[in-house]
CSV table of N, CA and C and ligand atoms in Angstrom, one decimal:
chain,number,residue,atom,x,y,z
A,1,MET,N,-14.4,-1.2,6.5
A,1,MET,CA,-14.7,-1.1,5.1
A,1,MET,C,-13.6,-1.6,4.1
A,2,ARG,N,-14.1,-2.4,3.2
A,2,ARG,CA,-13.1,-3.0,2.3
A,2,ARG,C,-12.6,-2.0,1.3
A,3,ASN,N,-11.4,-2.2,0.8
A,3,ASN,CA,-10.9,-1.4,-0.3
A,3,ASN,C,-11.5,-2.0,-1.6
A,4,ILE,N,-11.5,-1.1,-2.6
A,4,ILE,CA,-11.9,-1.6,-4.0
A,4,ILE,C,-10.5,-1.4,-4.7
A,5,VAL,N,-10.1,-2.6,-5.3
A,5,VAL,CA,-8.8,-2.6,-5.9
A,5,VAL,C,-8.9,-2.8,-7.4
A,6,LEU,N,-8.4,-1.9,-8.2
A,6,LEU,CA,-8.5,-2.1,-9.6
A,6,LEU,C,-7.1,-2.7,-10.1
A,7,VAL,N,-7.2,-3.8,-10.8
A,7,VAL,CA,-6.0,-4.5,-11.3
A,7,VAL,C,-6.3,-4.7,-12.8
A,8,GLY,N,-5.2,-5.1,-13.5
A,8,GLY,CA,-5.3,-5.4,-14.9
A,8,GLY,C,-4.2,-4.8,-15.7
A,9,PHE,N,-4.2,-5.1,-17.0
A,9,PHE,CA,-3.1,-4.7,-17.8
A,9,PHE,C,-3.0,-3.2,-18.0
A,10,MET,N,-1.8,-2.7,-18.5
A,10,MET,CA,-1.6,-1.3,-18.9
A,10,MET,C,-2.7,-1.0,-19.9
A,11,GLY,N,-3.2,0.3,-19.8
A,11,GLY,CA,-4.1,0.7,-20.8
A,11,GLY,C,-5.5,0.2,-20.7
A,12,THR,N,-5.9,-0.4,-19.6
A,12,THR,CA,-7.2,-0.9,-19.5
A,12,THR,C,-8.1,0.2,-18.7
A,13,GLY,N,-7.5,1.3,-18.3
A,13,GLY,CA,-8.3,2.4,-17.7
A,13,GLY,C,-8.3,2.4,-16.2
A,14,LYS,N,-7.4,1.7,-15.5
A,14,LYS,CA,-7.5,1.6,-14.1
A,14,LYS,C,-7.5,3.0,-13.4
A,15,THR,N,-6.5,3.8,-13.9
A,15,THR,CA,-6.4,5.1,-13.2
A,15,THR,C,-7.6,6.0,-13.4
A,16,SER,N,-8.1,6.1,-14.7
A,16,SER,CA,-9.2,6.9,-15.0
A,16,SER,C,-10.5,6.4,-14.3
A,17,VAL,N,-10.7,5.1,-14.3
A,17,VAL,CA,-11.9,4.5,-13.6
A,17,VAL,C,-11.8,4.7,-12.1
A,18,GLY,N,-10.6,4.6,-11.6
A,18,GLY,CA,-10.3,4.7,-10.2
A,18,GLY,C,-10.7,6.2,-9.7
A,19,LYS,N,-10.4,7.2,-10.5
A,19,LYS,CA,-10.7,8.5,-10.2
A,19,LYS,C,-12.2,8.7,-10.1
A,20,VAL,N,-12.9,8.2,-11.1
A,20,VAL,CA,-14.4,8.3,-11.1
A,20,VAL,C,-15.0,7.6,-9.8
A,21,LEU,N,-14.5,6.4,-9.6
A,21,LEU,CA,-15.0,5.7,-8.4
A,21,LEU,C,-14.8,6.4,-7.1
A,22,GLY,N,-13.6,7.0,-7.0
A,22,GLY,CA,-13.3,7.8,-5.8
A,22,GLY,C,-14.3,9.0,-5.6
A,23,GLN,N,-14.5,9.7,-6.7
A,23,GLN,CA,-15.5,10.8,-6.7
A,23,GLN,C,-16.9,10.3,-6.3
A,24,ARG,N,-17.3,9.3,-7.0
A,24,ARG,CA,-18.7,8.8,-6.8
A,24,ARG,C,-18.9,8.3,-5.3
A,25,LEU,N,-17.9,7.6,-4.8
A,25,LEU,CA,-18.0,7.0,-3.5
A,25,LEU,C,-17.5,7.9,-2.4
A,26,LYS,N,-16.9,9.0,-2.8
A,26,LYS,CA,-16.3,9.9,-1.8
A,26,LYS,C,-15.3,9.2,-0.9
A,27,ARG,N,-14.5,8.4,-1.6
A,27,ARG,CA,-13.4,7.7,-0.9
A,27,ARG,C,-12.1,8.1,-1.5
A,28,PRO,N,-11.1,8.0,-0.6
A,28,PRO,CA,-9.7,8.4,-1.1
A,28,PRO,C,-9.2,7.4,-2.2
A,29,VAL,N,-8.5,7.9,-3.2
A,29,VAL,CA,-7.9,7.0,-4.2
A,29,VAL,C,-6.4,7.0,-4.0
A,30,MET,N,-5.9,5.8,-3.9
A,30,MET,CA,-4.4,5.6,-3.8
A,30,MET,C,-3.9,4.9,-5.1
A,31,ASP,N,-3.1,5.6,-5.8
A,31,ASP,CA,-2.5,5.0,-7.0
A,31,ASP,C,-1.1,4.5,-6.7
A,32,ILE,N,-0.9,3.2,-6.8
A,32,ILE,CA,0.4,2.7,-6.4
A,32,ILE,C,1.6,3.3,-7.1
A,33,ASP,N,1.5,3.5,-8.4
A,33,ASP,CA,2.6,4.1,-9.2
A,33,ASP,C,2.8,5.5,-8.8
A,34,ARG,N,1.8,6.3,-8.5
A,34,ARG,CA,2.0,7.7,-8.1
A,34,ARG,C,2.6,7.7,-6.7
A,35,MET,N,2.3,6.8,-5.8
A,35,MET,CA,2.9,6.7,-4.5
A,35,MET,C,4.4,6.5,-4.7
A,36,ILE,N,4.8,5.6,-5.6
A,36,ILE,CA,6.2,5.3,-5.8
A,36,ILE,C,6.9,6.6,-6.4
A,37,GLU,N,6.3,7.2,-7.3
A,37,GLU,CA,6.9,8.4,-7.9
A,37,GLU,C,7.1,9.5,-6.9
A,38,GLU,N,6.1,9.7,-6.1
A,38,GLU,CA,6.2,10.8,-5.0
A,38,GLU,C,7.3,10.5,-4.1
A,39,ARG,N,7.3,9.2,-3.6
A,39,ARG,CA,8.3,8.8,-2.7
A,39,ARG,C,9.7,9.0,-3.2
A,40,GLU,N,9.9,8.6,-4.5
A,40,GLU,CA,11.2,8.6,-5.1
A,40,GLU,C,11.6,9.9,-5.7
A,41,GLY,N,10.6,10.7,-5.9
A,41,GLY,CA,10.9,12.0,-6.5
A,41,GLY,C,11.2,12.0,-8.0
A,42,ARG,N,10.8,10.9,-8.7
A,42,ARG,CA,11.0,10.8,-10.1
A,42,ARG,C,10.0,9.8,-10.7
A,43,LYS,N,9.9,9.8,-12.1
A,43,LYS,CA,8.9,9.1,-12.8
A,43,LYS,C,9.3,7.6,-12.9
A,44,ILE,N,8.3,6.8,-13.0
A,44,ILE,CA,8.5,5.3,-13.1
A,44,ILE,C,9.5,5.0,-14.3
A,45,ALA,N,9.3,5.7,-15.4
A,45,ALA,CA,10.2,5.4,-16.6
A,45,ALA,C,11.7,5.6,-16.2
A,46,GLU,N,11.9,6.7,-15.4
A,46,GLU,CA,13.3,7.0,-15.0
A,46,GLU,C,13.8,5.9,-14.0
A,47,ILE,N,12.9,5.4,-13.1
A,47,ILE,CA,13.3,4.4,-12.2
A,47,ILE,C,13.7,3.1,-12.9
A,48,PHE,N,12.9,2.8,-13.9
A,48,PHE,CA,13.2,1.6,-14.7
A,48,PHE,C,14.6,1.8,-15.4
A,49,GLU,N,14.7,3.0,-16.0
A,49,GLU,CA,15.9,3.2,-16.8
A,49,GLU,C,17.2,3.2,-15.9
A,50,LYS,N,17.1,3.9,-14.8
A,50,LYS,CA,18.3,4.0,-13.9
A,50,LYS,C,18.6,2.8,-13.1
A,51,GLU,N,17.5,2.2,-12.5
A,51,GLU,CA,17.8,1.1,-11.5
A,51,GLU,C,17.3,-0.2,-11.9
A,52,GLY,N,16.5,-0.2,-13.0
A,52,GLY,CA,16.0,-1.5,-13.5
A,52,GLY,C,14.7,-2.0,-12.9
A,53,GLU,N,14.1,-3.0,-13.6
A,53,GLU,CA,12.8,-3.5,-13.2
A,53,GLU,C,12.8,-4.1,-11.8
A,54,VAL,N,13.9,-4.8,-11.5
A,54,VAL,CA,13.9,-5.5,-10.2
A,54,VAL,C,13.8,-4.5,-9.0
A,55,HIS,N,14.5,-3.4,-9.1
A,55,HIS,CA,14.4,-2.4,-8.1
A,55,HIS,C,13.0,-1.8,-8.1
A,56,PHE,N,12.4,-1.5,-9.3
A,56,PHE,CA,11.1,-1.0,-9.3
A,56,PHE,C,10.1,-1.9,-8.6
A,57,ARG,N,10.2,-3.2,-8.8
A,57,ARG,CA,9.3,-4.2,-8.2
A,57,ARG,C,9.4,-4.2,-6.7
A,58,ALA,N,10.6,-3.9,-6.2
A,58,ALA,CA,10.8,-3.8,-4.7
A,58,ALA,C,10.1,-2.6,-4.2
A,59,LEU,N,10.2,-1.5,-4.9
A,59,LEU,CA,9.5,-0.3,-4.5
A,59,LEU,C,8.0,-0.5,-4.6
A,60,GLU,N,7.6,-1.2,-5.6
A,60,GLU,CA,6.1,-1.5,-5.8
A,60,GLU,C,5.6,-2.3,-4.6
A,61,LYS,N,6.4,-3.3,-4.2
A,61,LYS,CA,6.0,-4.2,-3.1
A,61,LYS,C,5.8,-3.4,-1.8
A,62,GLU,N,6.7,-2.5,-1.6
A,62,GLU,CA,6.6,-1.6,-0.4
A,62,GLU,C,5.3,-0.7,-0.5
A,63,ALA,N,5.0,-0.2,-1.6
A,63,ALA,CA,3.9,0.7,-1.8
A,63,ALA,C,2.6,-0.1,-1.7
A,64,VAL,N,2.6,-1.3,-2.2
A,64,VAL,CA,1.4,-2.2,-2.1
A,64,VAL,C,1.1,-2.5,-0.6
A,65,ARG,N,2.2,-2.8,0.1
A,65,ARG,CA,2.1,-3.1,1.5
A,65,ARG,C,1.4,-2.0,2.2
A,66,GLU,N,1.8,-0.8,1.9
A,66,GLU,CA,1.3,0.4,2.6
A,66,GLU,C,-0.2,0.6,2.2
A,67,ALA,N,-0.5,0.6,0.9
A,67,ALA,CA,-1.8,0.8,0.4
A,67,ALA,C,-2.8,-0.2,0.9
A,68,ALA,N,-2.4,-1.5,0.9
A,68,ALA,CA,-3.3,-2.5,1.4
A,68,ALA,C,-3.6,-2.4,2.8
A,69,ALA,N,-2.8,-1.7,3.6
A,69,ALA,CA,-3.1,-1.5,5.0
A,69,ALA,C,-4.2,-0.5,5.2
A,70,SER,N,-4.6,0.2,4.2
A,70,SER,CA,-5.7,1.2,4.4
A,70,SER,C,-7.0,0.5,4.4
A,71,GLN,N,-8.0,1.3,4.7
A,71,GLN,CA,-9.4,0.8,4.7
A,71,GLN,C,-10.3,1.7,3.9
A,72,GLY,N,-11.2,1.1,3.2
A,72,GLY,CA,-12.2,1.9,2.5
A,72,GLY,C,-11.7,2.8,1.4
A,73,ALA,N,-10.6,2.5,0.8
A,73,ALA,CA,-10.0,3.3,-0.2
A,73,ALA,C,-10.2,2.6,-1.6
A,74,VAL,N,-10.0,3.4,-2.6
A,74,VAL,CA,-10.0,2.9,-4.0
A,74,VAL,C,-8.5,2.8,-4.3
A,75,LEU,N,-8.0,1.6,-4.6
A,75,LEU,CA,-6.6,1.4,-4.9
A,75,LEU,C,-6.4,1.1,-6.4
A,76,THR,N,-5.5,1.8,-7.0
A,76,THR,CA,-5.3,1.5,-8.4
A,76,THR,C,-3.8,1.0,-8.5
A,77,THR,N,-3.6,-0.1,-9.3
A,77,THR,CA,-2.3,-0.7,-9.3
A,77,THR,C,-1.7,-0.7,-10.7
A,78,GLY,N,-0.4,-0.8,-10.7
A,78,GLY,CA,0.3,-0.9,-12.0
A,78,GLY,C,0.0,-2.3,-12.6
A,79,GLY,N,0.1,-2.5,-13.9
A,79,GLY,CA,-0.3,-3.7,-14.5
A,79,GLY,C,0.5,-5.0,-14.1
A,80,GLY,N,1.7,-4.8,-13.5
A,80,GLY,CA,2.5,-6.0,-13.1
A,80,GLY,C,2.3,-6.3,-11.6
A,81,ALA,N,1.6,-5.4,-10.9
A,81,ALA,CA,1.6,-5.6,-9.4
A,81,ALA,C,1.1,-6.9,-8.9
A,82,VAL,N,0.1,-7.4,-9.5
A,82,VAL,CA,-0.5,-8.7,-9.0
A,82,VAL,C,0.2,-10.0,-9.5
A,83,VAL,N,1.3,-9.8,-10.3
A,83,VAL,CA,2.1,-10.9,-10.8
A,83,VAL,C,2.9,-11.4,-9.6
A,84,ASP,N,3.1,-10.6,-8.6
A,84,ASP,CA,3.8,-11.0,-7.4
A,84,ASP,C,2.8,-11.6,-6.4
A,85,PRO,N,3.0,-12.9,-6.0
A,85,PRO,CA,2.0,-13.6,-5.2
A,85,PRO,C,1.7,-12.9,-3.8
A,86,GLU,N,2.8,-12.3,-3.3
A,86,GLU,CA,2.7,-11.6,-2.0
A,86,GLU,C,1.8,-10.3,-2.1
A,87,ASN,N,2.0,-9.6,-3.2
A,87,ASN,CA,1.2,-8.4,-3.5
A,87,ASN,C,-0.3,-8.8,-3.7
A,88,LEU,N,-0.5,-9.9,-4.4
A,88,LEU,CA,-1.9,-10.4,-4.7
A,88,LEU,C,-2.6,-10.7,-3.4
A,89,ALA,N,-1.8,-11.5,-2.5
A,89,ALA,CA,-2.4,-11.9,-1.3
A,89,ALA,C,-2.8,-10.7,-0.4
A,90,ARG,N,-1.9,-9.8,-0.3
A,90,ARG,CA,-2.1,-8.6,0.5
A,90,ARG,C,-3.3,-7.8,0.1
A,91,LEU,N,-3.4,-7.6,-1.2
A,91,LEU,CA,-4.5,-6.8,-1.8
A,91,LEU,C,-5.8,-7.5,-1.5
A,92,LYS,N,-5.8,-8.8,-1.7
A,92,LYS,CA,-7.0,-9.6,-1.5
A,92,LYS,C,-7.5,-9.6,0.0
A,93,GLU,N,-6.5,-9.5,0.9
A,93,GLU,CA,-6.8,-9.6,2.3
A,93,GLU,C,-7.8,-8.5,2.7
A,94,THR,N,-7.5,-7.3,2.2
A,94,THR,CA,-8.3,-6.1,2.6
A,94,THR,C,-9.2,-5.5,1.5
A,95,GLY,N,-9.2,-6.1,0.3
A,95,GLY,CA,-9.9,-5.5,-0.7
A,95,GLY,C,-10.7,-6.5,-1.7
A,96,ILE,N,-11.6,-5.9,-2.4
A,96,ILE,CA,-12.3,-6.6,-3.5
A,96,ILE,C,-11.5,-6.3,-4.8
A,97,LEU,N,-11.1,-7.3,-5.5
A,97,LEU,CA,-10.3,-7.0,-6.7
A,97,LEU,C,-11.1,-7.0,-7.9
A,98,VAL,N,-11.1,-5.9,-8.7
A,98,VAL,CA,-11.8,-5.8,-9.9
A,98,VAL,C,-10.8,-5.7,-11.0
A,99,CYS,N,-10.8,-6.7,-12.0
A,99,CYS,CA,-9.8,-6.6,-13.1
A,99,CYS,C,-10.5,-6.0,-14.3
A,100,LEU,N,-9.8,-4.9,-14.8
A,100,LEU,CA,-10.3,-4.3,-16.0
A,100,LEU,C,-9.5,-5.0,-17.2
A,101,ALA,N,-10.3,-5.4,-18.2
A,101,ALA,CA,-9.7,-6.1,-19.3
A,101,ALA,C,-10.0,-5.4,-20.6
A,102,ALA,N,-9.1,-5.7,-21.6
A,102,ALA,CA,-9.4,-5.2,-22.9
A,102,ALA,C,-8.6,-6.1,-23.9
A,103,SER,N,-9.0,-6.0,-25.2
A,103,SER,CA,-8.3,-6.8,-26.2
A,103,SER,C,-6.9,-6.2,-26.4
A,104,ALA,N,-6.0,-7.0,-27.0
A,104,ALA,CA,-4.6,-6.5,-27.2
A,104,ALA,C,-4.7,-5.3,-28.2
A,105,GLU,N,-5.6,-5.3,-29.1
A,105,GLU,CA,-5.7,-4.2,-30.1
A,105,GLU,C,-6.2,-2.9,-29.4
A,106,THR,N,-7.1,-3.1,-28.5
A,106,THR,CA,-7.6,-1.9,-27.8
A,106,THR,C,-6.5,-1.3,-26.9
A,107,ILE,N,-5.8,-2.2,-26.2
A,107,ILE,CA,-4.7,-1.8,-25.4
A,107,ILE,C,-3.6,-1.1,-26.2
A,108,TYR,N,-3.3,-1.7,-27.4
A,108,TYR,CA,-2.3,-1.1,-28.3
A,108,TYR,C,-2.7,0.4,-28.7
A,109,SER,N,-4.0,0.5,-29.1
A,109,SER,CA,-4.5,1.8,-29.5
A,109,SER,C,-4.4,2.8,-28.3
A,110,ARG,N,-4.6,2.4,-27.1
A,110,ARG,CA,-4.5,3.3,-26.0
A,110,ARG,C,-3.1,3.6,-25.5
A,111,VAL,N,-2.2,2.7,-25.7
A,111,VAL,CA,-0.8,3.0,-25.2
A,111,VAL,C,0.2,3.4,-26.2
A,112,LYS,N,-0.2,3.3,-27.5
A,112,LYS,CA,0.9,3.5,-28.5
A,112,LYS,C,1.5,4.8,-28.5
A,113,ASN,N,0.9,5.9,-28.0
A,113,ASN,CA,1.5,7.2,-28.0
A,113,ASN,C,2.0,7.5,-26.6
A,114,SER,N,1.9,6.6,-25.7
A,114,SER,CA,2.3,7.0,-24.3
A,114,SER,C,3.8,6.8,-24.2
A,115,LYS,N,4.4,7.8,-23.5
A,115,LYS,CA,5.9,7.7,-23.4
A,115,LYS,C,6.3,7.3,-22.0
A,116,HIS,N,5.3,7.0,-21.1
A,116,HIS,CA,5.7,6.7,-19.7
A,116,HIS,C,5.6,5.2,-19.4
A,117,ARG,N,5.5,4.3,-20.4
A,117,ARG,CA,5.4,2.9,-20.1
A,117,ARG,C,6.6,2.2,-20.6
A,118,PRO,N,7.6,2.0,-19.7
A,118,PRO,CA,8.9,1.5,-20.1
A,118,PRO,C,8.8,0.1,-20.6
A,119,LEU,N,7.8,-0.7,-20.3
A,119,LEU,CA,7.7,-2.1,-20.8
A,119,LEU,C,7.2,-2.1,-22.3
A,120,LEU,N,6.7,-1.0,-22.7
A,120,LEU,CA,6.1,-1.1,-24.1
A,120,LEU,C,6.6,0.1,-24.9
A,121,LYS,N,7.9,0.3,-24.9
A,121,LYS,CA,8.3,1.5,-25.5
A,121,LYS,C,8.9,1.3,-26.9
A,122,GLU,N,9.3,0.2,-27.3
A,122,GLU,CA,9.9,0.0,-28.6
A,122,GLU,C,9.7,-1.4,-29.2
A,123,GLY,N,10.1,-1.6,-30.5
A,123,GLY,CA,10.0,-2.9,-31.1
A,123,GLY,C,8.5,-3.2,-31.5
A,124,ASP,N,8.2,-4.5,-31.4
A,124,ASP,CA,6.9,-5.0,-31.8
A,124,ASP,C,6.0,-4.8,-30.6
A,125,VAL,N,5.4,-3.6,-30.4
A,125,VAL,CA,4.6,-3.4,-29.2
A,125,VAL,C,3.4,-4.2,-29.1
A,126,LEU,N,2.7,-4.4,-30.2
A,126,LEU,CA,1.4,-5.2,-30.2
A,126,LEU,C,1.8,-6.7,-29.8
A,127,GLY,N,2.9,-7.2,-30.4
A,127,GLY,CA,3.3,-8.6,-30.1
A,127,GLY,C,3.7,-8.7,-28.6
A,128,GLU,N,4.3,-7.7,-28.1
A,128,GLU,CA,4.7,-7.7,-26.7
A,128,GLU,C,3.5,-7.6,-25.8
A,129,ILE,N,2.5,-6.9,-26.2
A,129,ILE,CA,1.2,-6.8,-25.4
A,129,ILE,C,0.6,-8.2,-25.4
A,130,LYS,N,0.6,-8.8,-26.5
A,130,LYS,CA,-0.1,-10.2,-26.6
A,130,LYS,C,0.7,-11.2,-25.7
A,131,ARG,N,2.0,-11.1,-25.8
A,131,ARG,CA,2.8,-12.0,-25.0
A,131,ARG,C,2.6,-11.8,-23.5
A,132,LEU,N,2.7,-10.6,-23.1
A,132,LEU,CA,2.5,-10.2,-21.7
A,132,LEU,C,1.1,-10.6,-21.2
A,133,LEU,N,0.1,-10.3,-22.0
A,133,LEU,CA,-1.3,-10.6,-21.6
A,133,LEU,C,-1.5,-12.1,-21.3
A,134,GLU,N,-0.9,-12.9,-22.2
A,134,GLU,CA,-1.0,-14.3,-22.0
A,134,GLU,C,-0.3,-14.8,-20.7
A,135,ALA,N,1.0,-14.2,-20.5
A,135,ALA,CA,1.7,-14.6,-19.4
A,135,ALA,C,1.0,-14.2,-18.1
A,136,ARG,N,0.3,-13.1,-18.1
A,136,ARG,CA,-0.3,-12.5,-16.9
A,136,ARG,C,-1.7,-13.0,-16.7
A,137,ALA,N,-2.3,-13.7,-17.7
A,137,ALA,CA,-3.7,-14.1,-17.5
A,137,ALA,C,-4.0,-14.8,-16.2
A,138,PRO,N,-3.2,-15.8,-15.8
A,138,PRO,CA,-3.5,-16.5,-14.6
A,138,PRO,C,-3.6,-15.7,-13.4
A,139,PHE,N,-2.8,-14.6,-13.4
A,139,PHE,CA,-2.8,-13.7,-12.2
A,139,PHE,C,-4.0,-12.8,-12.2
A,140,TYR,N,-4.3,-12.2,-13.4
A,140,TYR,CA,-5.5,-11.4,-13.4
A,140,TYR,C,-6.8,-12.2,-13.2
A,141,ALA,N,-6.7,-13.5,-13.5
A,141,ALA,CA,-7.9,-14.4,-13.3
A,141,ALA,C,-8.3,-14.5,-11.8
A,142,GLN,N,-7.4,-14.1,-10.9
A,142,GLN,CA,-7.6,-14.3,-9.5
A,142,GLN,C,-8.5,-13.2,-8.9
A,143,ALA,N,-8.7,-12.2,-9.8
A,143,ALA,CA,-9.6,-11.1,-9.3
A,143,ALA,C,-11.0,-11.6,-9.0
A,144,ASP,N,-11.7,-10.9,-8.2
A,144,ASP,CA,-13.1,-11.3,-7.8
A,144,ASP,C,-14.1,-11.0,-9.0
A,145,TYR,N,-13.8,-10.0,-9.7
A,145,TYR,CA,-14.7,-9.6,-10.9
A,145,TYR,C,-13.8,-9.2,-12.0
A,146,THR,N,-14.2,-9.5,-13.3
A,146,THR,CA,-13.5,-9.0,-14.4
A,146,THR,C,-14.5,-8.3,-15.4
A,147,LEU,N,-14.1,-7.1,-15.8
A,147,LEU,CA,-14.9,-6.3,-16.7
A,147,LEU,C,-14.2,-6.0,-18.0
A,148,GLN,N,-14.9,-6.2,-19.1
A,148,GLN,CA,-14.3,-5.9,-20.4
A,148,GLN,C,-14.5,-4.4,-20.6
A,149,THR,N,-13.5,-3.7,-21.0
A,149,THR,CA,-13.6,-2.2,-21.2
A,149,THR,C,-13.5,-1.7,-22.6
A,150,ASP,N,-13.4,-2.6,-23.6
A,150,ASP,CA,-13.3,-2.2,-25.0
A,150,ASP,C,-14.5,-1.3,-25.3
A,151,GLY,N,-14.2,-0.1,-25.9
A,151,GLY,CA,-15.2,0.8,-26.3
A,151,GLY,C,-16.0,1.5,-25.2
A,152,GLN,N,-15.6,1.3,-24.0
A,152,GLN,CA,-16.4,1.9,-22.9
A,152,GLN,C,-15.7,3.1,-22.3
A,153,SER,N,-16.4,4.1,-21.8
A,153,SER,CA,-15.8,5.2,-21.2
A,153,SER,C,-15.6,4.9,-19.7
A,154,PRO,N,-14.6,5.6,-19.1
A,154,PRO,CA,-14.3,5.4,-17.6
A,154,PRO,C,-15.6,5.6,-16.8
A,155,VAL,N,-16.4,6.5,-17.1
A,155,VAL,CA,-17.6,6.8,-16.3
A,155,VAL,C,-18.6,5.6,-16.4
A,156,TYR,N,-18.7,5.0,-17.6
A,156,TYR,CA,-19.6,3.8,-17.8
A,156,TYR,C,-19.0,2.6,-17.0
A,157,VAL,N,-17.7,2.4,-17.1
A,157,VAL,CA,-17.1,1.3,-16.4
A,157,VAL,C,-17.3,1.4,-14.9
A,158,ALA,N,-17.1,2.6,-14.4
A,158,ALA,CA,-17.2,2.9,-13.0
A,158,ALA,C,-18.7,2.5,-12.6
A,159,LYS,N,-19.6,2.9,-13.4
A,159,LYS,CA,-21.1,2.7,-13.0
A,159,LYS,C,-21.3,1.2,-13.0
A,160,VAL,N,-20.8,0.4,-13.9
A,160,VAL,CA,-20.9,-1.0,-13.9
A,160,VAL,C,-20.3,-1.7,-12.7
A,161,ILE,N,-19.1,-1.2,-12.3
A,161,ILE,CA,-18.5,-1.7,-11.1
A,161,ILE,C,-19.3,-1.4,-9.9
A,162,LEU,N,-19.9,-0.2,-9.8
A,162,LEU,CA,-20.7,0.1,-8.6
A,162,LEU,C,-21.9,-0.8,-8.5
A,163,LYS,N,-22.5,-1.1,-9.6
A,163,LYS,CA,-23.7,-1.9,-9.6
A,163,LYS,C,-23.3,-3.4,-9.2
A,164,LYS,N,-22.2,-3.9,-9.7
A,164,LYS,CA,-21.8,-5.2,-9.4
A,164,LYS,C,-21.4,-5.3,-7.9
A,165,LEU,N,-20.8,-4.3,-7.4
A,165,LEU,CA,-20.3,-4.4,-6.0
A,165,LEU,C,-21.3,-3.9,-4.9
A,166,GLN,N,-22.5,-3.6,-5.4
A,166,GLN,CA,-23.5,-3.1,-4.4
A,166,GLN,C,-23.5,-3.9,-3.1
A,167,GLY,N,-23.4,-3.3,-2.0
A,167,GLY,CA,-23.5,-4.0,-0.7
A,167,GLY,C,-22.3,-4.8,-0.4
A,168,LYS,N,-21.3,-4.8,-1.2
A,168,LYS,CA,-20.1,-5.8,-0.9
A,168,LYS,C,-18.9,-5.1,-0.3
A,169,TYR,N,-18.9,-3.8,-0.3
A,169,TYR,CA,-17.7,-3.1,0.2
A,169,TYR,C,-18.0,-2.2,1.4
B,1,S3P,C1,3.7,-2.0,-15.5
B,1,S3P,C2,2.6,-1.1,-15.6
B,1,S3P,C3,2.6,0.3,-15.3
B,1,S3P,C4,3.8,0.6,-14.3
B,1,S3P,C5,5.1,0.0,-14.8
B,1,S3P,C6,5.0,-1.5,-15.0
B,1,S3P,C7,3.5,-3.4,-15.8
B,1,S3P,O1,1.4,0.8,-14.8
B,1,S3P,O2,3.5,0.1,-13.1
B,1,S3P,O3,5.4,0.7,-16.0
B,1,S3P,O4,4.4,-4.2,-15.5
B,1,S3P,O5,2.5,-3.8,-16.5
B,1,S3P,P1,0.0,0.9,-15.6
B,1,S3P,O6,-0.6,-0.4,-15.7
B,1,S3P,O7,-0.8,1.9,-14.8
B,1,S3P,O8,0.4,1.4,-17.0
């Protein structure tokens, strides 16, 4: 059984939609960021602060390797995970990649009060979202499916995904 892998930018609803998919399909959900936090015993923001992004990416790569080795799971990834070509290849090998997308403005409204996103914590947050979205577009474009999530609830997005993927996983 193939994994269903949710990829896409921060604030596009990967975690919430992943939970709904897991319930509907009665499949385990593996969230890469939570795997890292559990293993390290601290939050992503703290890892970024104390050891920096390069170290976080190494931990992320390890967690992706482990998650991609499973079968028939719903995997939810951090927004930067598929920027690494090795991560992208591994996830694709065992899974169908669904990219959740949203406009910069929607993302901004969803993340502006969040304190756990080290890449978007200060300065011109909307500008940074736009810059990162553009830089990451070629990576997200490699997903098998892309869904726009602006104005949609996680339950609705999950339903659309299930319809699109019927018979494919
Ligand atoms: C990141 C996204 C975050 C988390 C880390 C880095 C990114 O996950 O992995 O803060 O590079 O886009 P979410 O997409 O779940 O917020």
